[in-house]
């Protein structure tokens, strides 16, 4: 049975190539419990005993495009599903440092997922010298986005350190019974017609407002103000065609350090993250003699409350093109620039309806689809220089068969013209940075971790 694939999801399959794998990933580090079995036994517990019938339908979907689908991508069940292909056991070479772990994740993140099979893999990794083990999970963006993948992987985790025998993330779980609720009375024919007319009128109003929203958005972009569209991004070493090889660097910092800077500067955690990235990027590019005179522009996904005609307010996801202030030498000036840019961008989005935000954000990102055309990235300015995102994570400690989750690091998607991606996520009292870059285009990526530490220290001093 073929299931239709949404146009948005099919784009990730259509633009994928050996140079641009379109999967996201996550790395989780664990400290084993005192009574924990050996790593080999842990892997056996995680992977054995499951048959194809025990696997949730999501994990058995593979993509297909044929005459039967009119040339469009669709999903079908893999009737020869092989769990051992998707769940794998890895051991690090000596001396088993985090450096070897990140190198392995870099290689795993560089390879395409097999389209003849469901588009996911889970790697159990042992051999760290300090006794920890790791899980690396990768899944195609057509199947799950990064946030959904992170939440799904956390299904095997629990807040109870004594819990054992939890089902794996791919387990076919029965749907939880919903509490009985009193059903509202059905609307009368008059109310139904009135609701339909009101909804149609609201959609028509939003659509009619798109041209004026576009004019306002483009004007802001032309004036170098923050908006979903930017015309100010300079050419940089990140905005070129890339290879398929990846390098991954990751590190965590105490959230209290970030919060001290936030309180001192009266800004948001995301402002501090962006300012730290700004300073680290400035130092990195300067060391390569590749710092543009104009400031780098980062595309920053944001969630915000916006006006909604159907309700008093509504939620919407959009993107702000943030001026990182990388042309400024003073860290305090960079932080002020980031704070002002993000505030302006959020205000600009808040003036739009959710439908208009989606339209403007899509328009601002649409040039990415042209980056794979030979020569495009060299001839025209990039729509932005890199993506920096901050995704909230679990606030309480989590456990896997008694093993405590010690670190959570996201891996994302570089693309032609966007050779570096920085994604952050929080866990308990730490903020973790995951830097994913093209191995050839962004050399010595691990140095960025030291530059991030230096910039956080400089921001602490600048904010007292």
XYZ file of N, CA, C and O in Angstrom, residues 52-119:
272
model
N 9.607 -8.209 12.822
C 9.025 -7.142 12.009
C 7.676 -6.709 12.560
O 7.304 -5.531 12.476
N 6.930 -7.652 13.163
C 5.624 -7.294 13.720
C 5.740 -6.415 14.959
O 4.760 -5.765 15.346
N 6.907 -6.444 15.609
C 7.108 -5.639 16.812
C 7.529 -4.211 16.503
O 7.656 -3.393 17.407
N 7.789 -3.912 15.228
C 8.320 -2.614 14.832
C 7.173 -1.698 14.408
O 6.289 -2.096 13.651
N 7.202 -0.467 14.899
C 6.161 0.508 14.579
C 6.169 0.819 13.084
O 7.231 0.796 12.439
N 5.008 1.105 12.506
C 4.940 1.386 11.062
C 5.876 2.501 10.611
O 6.421 2.431 9.501
N 6.086 3.513 11.452
C 6.968 4.613 11.069
C 8.351 4.119 10.681
O 8.965 4.623 9.727
N 8.847 3.100 11.392
C 10.212 2.623 11.190
C 10.320 1.610 10.052
O 11.417 1.159 9.736
N 9.187 1.251 9.474
C 9.216 0.321 8.346
C 8.891 1.006 7.019
O 8.806 0.349 5.988
N 8.697 2.331 7.036
C 8.378 3.059 5.813
C 9.639 3.326 4.995
O 10.640 3.813 5.521
N 9.588 2.997 3.712
C 10.684 3.338 2.818
C 10.124 4.173 1.657
O 8.948 4.024 1.298
N 10.952 5.016 1.049
C 10.444 5.861 -0.039
C 10.357 5.100 -1.352
O 11.124 4.164 -1.607
N 9.406 5.517 -2.169
C 9.277 4.907 -3.492
C 8.741 5.948 -4.472
O 7.873 6.752 -4.124
N 9.273 5.913 -5.676
C 8.788 6.778 -6.744
C 8.722 5.957 -8.014
O 9.726 5.366 -8.430
N 7.556 5.905 -8.647
C 7.378 5.050 -9.823
C 6.206 5.573 -10.642
O 5.606 6.602 -10.325
N 5.881 4.825 -11.707
C 4.717 5.187 -12.504
C 3.443 5.109 -11.680
O 2.499 5.877 -11.891
N 3.429 4.183 -10.721
C 2.239 4.030 -9.878
C 2.000 5.258 -9.002
O 0.871 5.497 -8.565
N 3.055 6.029 -8.743
C 2.911 7.246 -7.938
C 2.968 8.500 -8.800
O 3.147 9.601 -8.272
N 2.845 8.310 -10.104
C 2.894 9.444 -11.051
C 4.197 10.221 -10.923
O 4.229 11.435 -11.110
N 5.274 9.505 -10.616
C 6.574 10.147 -10.513
C 6.802 10.917 -9.234
O 7.859 11.534 -9.068
N 5.837 10.875 -8.309
C 5.979 11.586 -7.044
C 6.455 10.618 -5.959
O 6.198 9.417 -6.011
N 7.144 11.178 -4.968
C 7.607 10.345 -3.861
C 6.421 9.929 -2.991
O 5.521 10.710 -2.710
N 6.458 8.681 -2.551
C 5.440 8.144 -1.653
C 6.131 7.195 -0.667
O 7.322 6.878 -0.811
N 5.380 6.750 0.332
C 5.893 5.795 1.305
C 5.249 4.428 1.077
O 4.066 4.346 0.740
N 6.034 3.381 1.282
C 5.489 2.039 1.282
C 6.164 1.236 2.387
O 7.277 1.550 2.822
N 5.504 0.182 2.847
C 6.071 -0.666 3.893
C 7.147 -1.570 3.306
O 6.971 -2.158 2.229
N 8.281 -1.654 4.017
C 9.344 -2.572 3.624
C 8.971 -3.971 4.104
O 9.064 -4.276 5.302
N 8.543 -4.831 3.202
C 8.080 -6.160 3.582
C 9.235 -7.131 3.831
O 9.006 -8.275 4.242
N 10.455 -6.690 3.590
C 11.635 -7.495 3.925
C 12.456 -6.775 4.988
O 13.690 -6.814 4.961
N 11.765 -6.147 5.914
C 12.429 -5.350 6.943
C 13.440 -6.179 7.726
O 13.145 -7.296 8.175
N 14.653 -5.626 7.873
C 15.763 -6.314 8.546
C 16.293 -5.399 9.643
O 17.027 -4.453 9.377
N 15.922 -5.689 10.884
C 16.310 -4.820 11.998
C 17.818 -4.747 12.159
O 18.366 -3.693 12.522
N 18.527 -5.841 11.856
C 19.976 -5.850 12.043
C 20.679 -4.871 11.103
O 21.829 -4.477 11.361
N 20.021 -4.511 10.001
C 20.609 -3.490 9.125
C 20.541 -2.110 9.773
O 21.431 -1.276 9.550
N 19.535 -1.861 10.561
C 19.296 -0.529 11.107
C 19.916 -0.329 12.489
O 20.220 0.803 12.866
N 20.094 -1.390 13.248
C 20.646 -1.297 14.604
C 22.012 -1.964 14.594
O 22.120 -3.173 14.354
N 23.051 -1.196 14.856
C 24.420 -1.682 14.664
C 25.278 -1.434 15.905
O 25.022 -0.525 16.680
N 26.322 -2.256 16.025
C 27.231 -2.217 17.160
C 28.597 -1.731 16.689
O 29.150 -2.270 15.727
N 29.127 -0.710 17.327
C 30.430 -0.155 16.975
C 31.323 -0.099 18.213
O 30.834 0.088 19.333
N 32.616 -0.225 17.994
C 33.581 -0.095 19.082
C 34.669 0.879 18.660
O 35.183 0.810 17.533
N 35.011 1.809 19.548
C 35.990 2.837 19.219
C 37.409 2.279 19.258
O 37.713 1.379 20.057
N 38.285 2.799 18.422
C 39.700 2.418 18.518
C 40.334 3.045 19.756
O 39.820 4.015 20.315
N 41.441 2.491 20.172
C 42.191 3.067 21.284
C 42.767 4.425 20.890
O 43.047 4.650 19.708
N 42.882 5.386 21.795
C 42.695 5.247 23.244
C 41.273 5.486 23.723
O 41.044 5.618 24.931
N 40.293 5.573 22.838
C 38.895 5.676 23.269
C 38.535 7.029 23.837
O 37.770 7.109 24.801
N 39.068 8.072 23.243
C 38.741 9.424 23.704
C 37.459 9.925 23.027
O 36.963 9.313 22.076
N 36.965 11.056 23.520
C 35.833 11.701 22.848
C 36.221 12.065 21.423
O 35.377 12.064 20.518
N 37.496 12.348 21.190
C 37.968 12.670 19.845
C 37.672 11.526 18.875
O 37.222 11.757 17.747
N 37.925 10.285 19.310
C 37.624 9.129 18.449
C 36.112 8.968 18.256
O 35.650 8.581 17.178
N 35.344 9.270 19.292
C 33.888 9.185 19.182
C 33.359 10.179 18.148
O 32.538 9.826 17.293
N 33.832 11.413 18.215
C 33.367 12.427 17.273
C 33.822 12.107 15.846
O 33.108 12.386 14.877
N 35.011 11.512 15.722
C 35.481 11.118 14.394
C 34.593 10.026 13.802
O 34.273 10.052 12.601
N 34.181 9.061 14.629
C 33.276 8.020 14.148
C 31.939 8.616 13.734
O 31.396 8.295 12.666
N 31.384 9.508 14.562
C 30.104 10.144 14.222
C 30.233 10.963 12.941
O 29.287 11.027 12.140
N 31.381 11.588 12.734
C 31.599 12.339 11.496
C 31.502 11.427 10.286
O 30.883 11.773 9.269
N 32.108 10.246 10.376
C 32.064 9.300 9.248
C 30.653 8.750 9.035
O 30.171 8.653 7.908
N 29.996 8.392 10.149
C 28.640 7.862 10.034
C 27.687 8.904 9.455
O 26.766 8.574 8.699
N 27.911 10.157 9.797
C 27.016 11.221 9.337
C 27.295 11.599 7.889
O 26.515 12.342 7.292
N 28.384 11.100 7.319
C 28.748 11.449 5.942
C 28.090 10.540 4.914
O 28.039 10.885 3.730
N 27.618 9.373 5.333
C 27.143 8.373 4.372
C 25.635 8.470 4.175
O 24.876 8.693 5.125
N 25.202 8.272 2.933
C 23.786 8.308 2.600
C 23.050 7.112 3.201
O 23.610 6.013 3.313
N 21.805 7.325 3.582
C 20.934 6.229 3.978
C 20.446 5.492 2.723
O 20.228 6.099 1.675
N 20.293 4.182 2.840
C 19.878 3.338 1.715
C 18.394 3.540 1.443
O 17.544 3.215 2.284
N 18.060 4.035 0.253
C 16.663 4.322 -0.069
C 15.844 3.064 -0.345
O 14.627 3.137 -0.466
N 16.496 1.928 -0.451
C 15.763 0.679 -0.608
C 15.233 0.167 0.731
O 14.491 -0.818 0.769
N 15.615 0.840 1.803
C 15.219 0.440 3.145
C 14.638 1.648 3.878
O 14.784 2.787 3.424
N 13.999 1.432 5.032
C 13.571 2.565 5.849
C 14.763 3.454 6.203
O 15.874 2.966 6.461
N 14.515 4.756 6.237
C 15.604 5.738 6.256
C 16.031 6.109 7.674
O 15.893 7.260 8.113
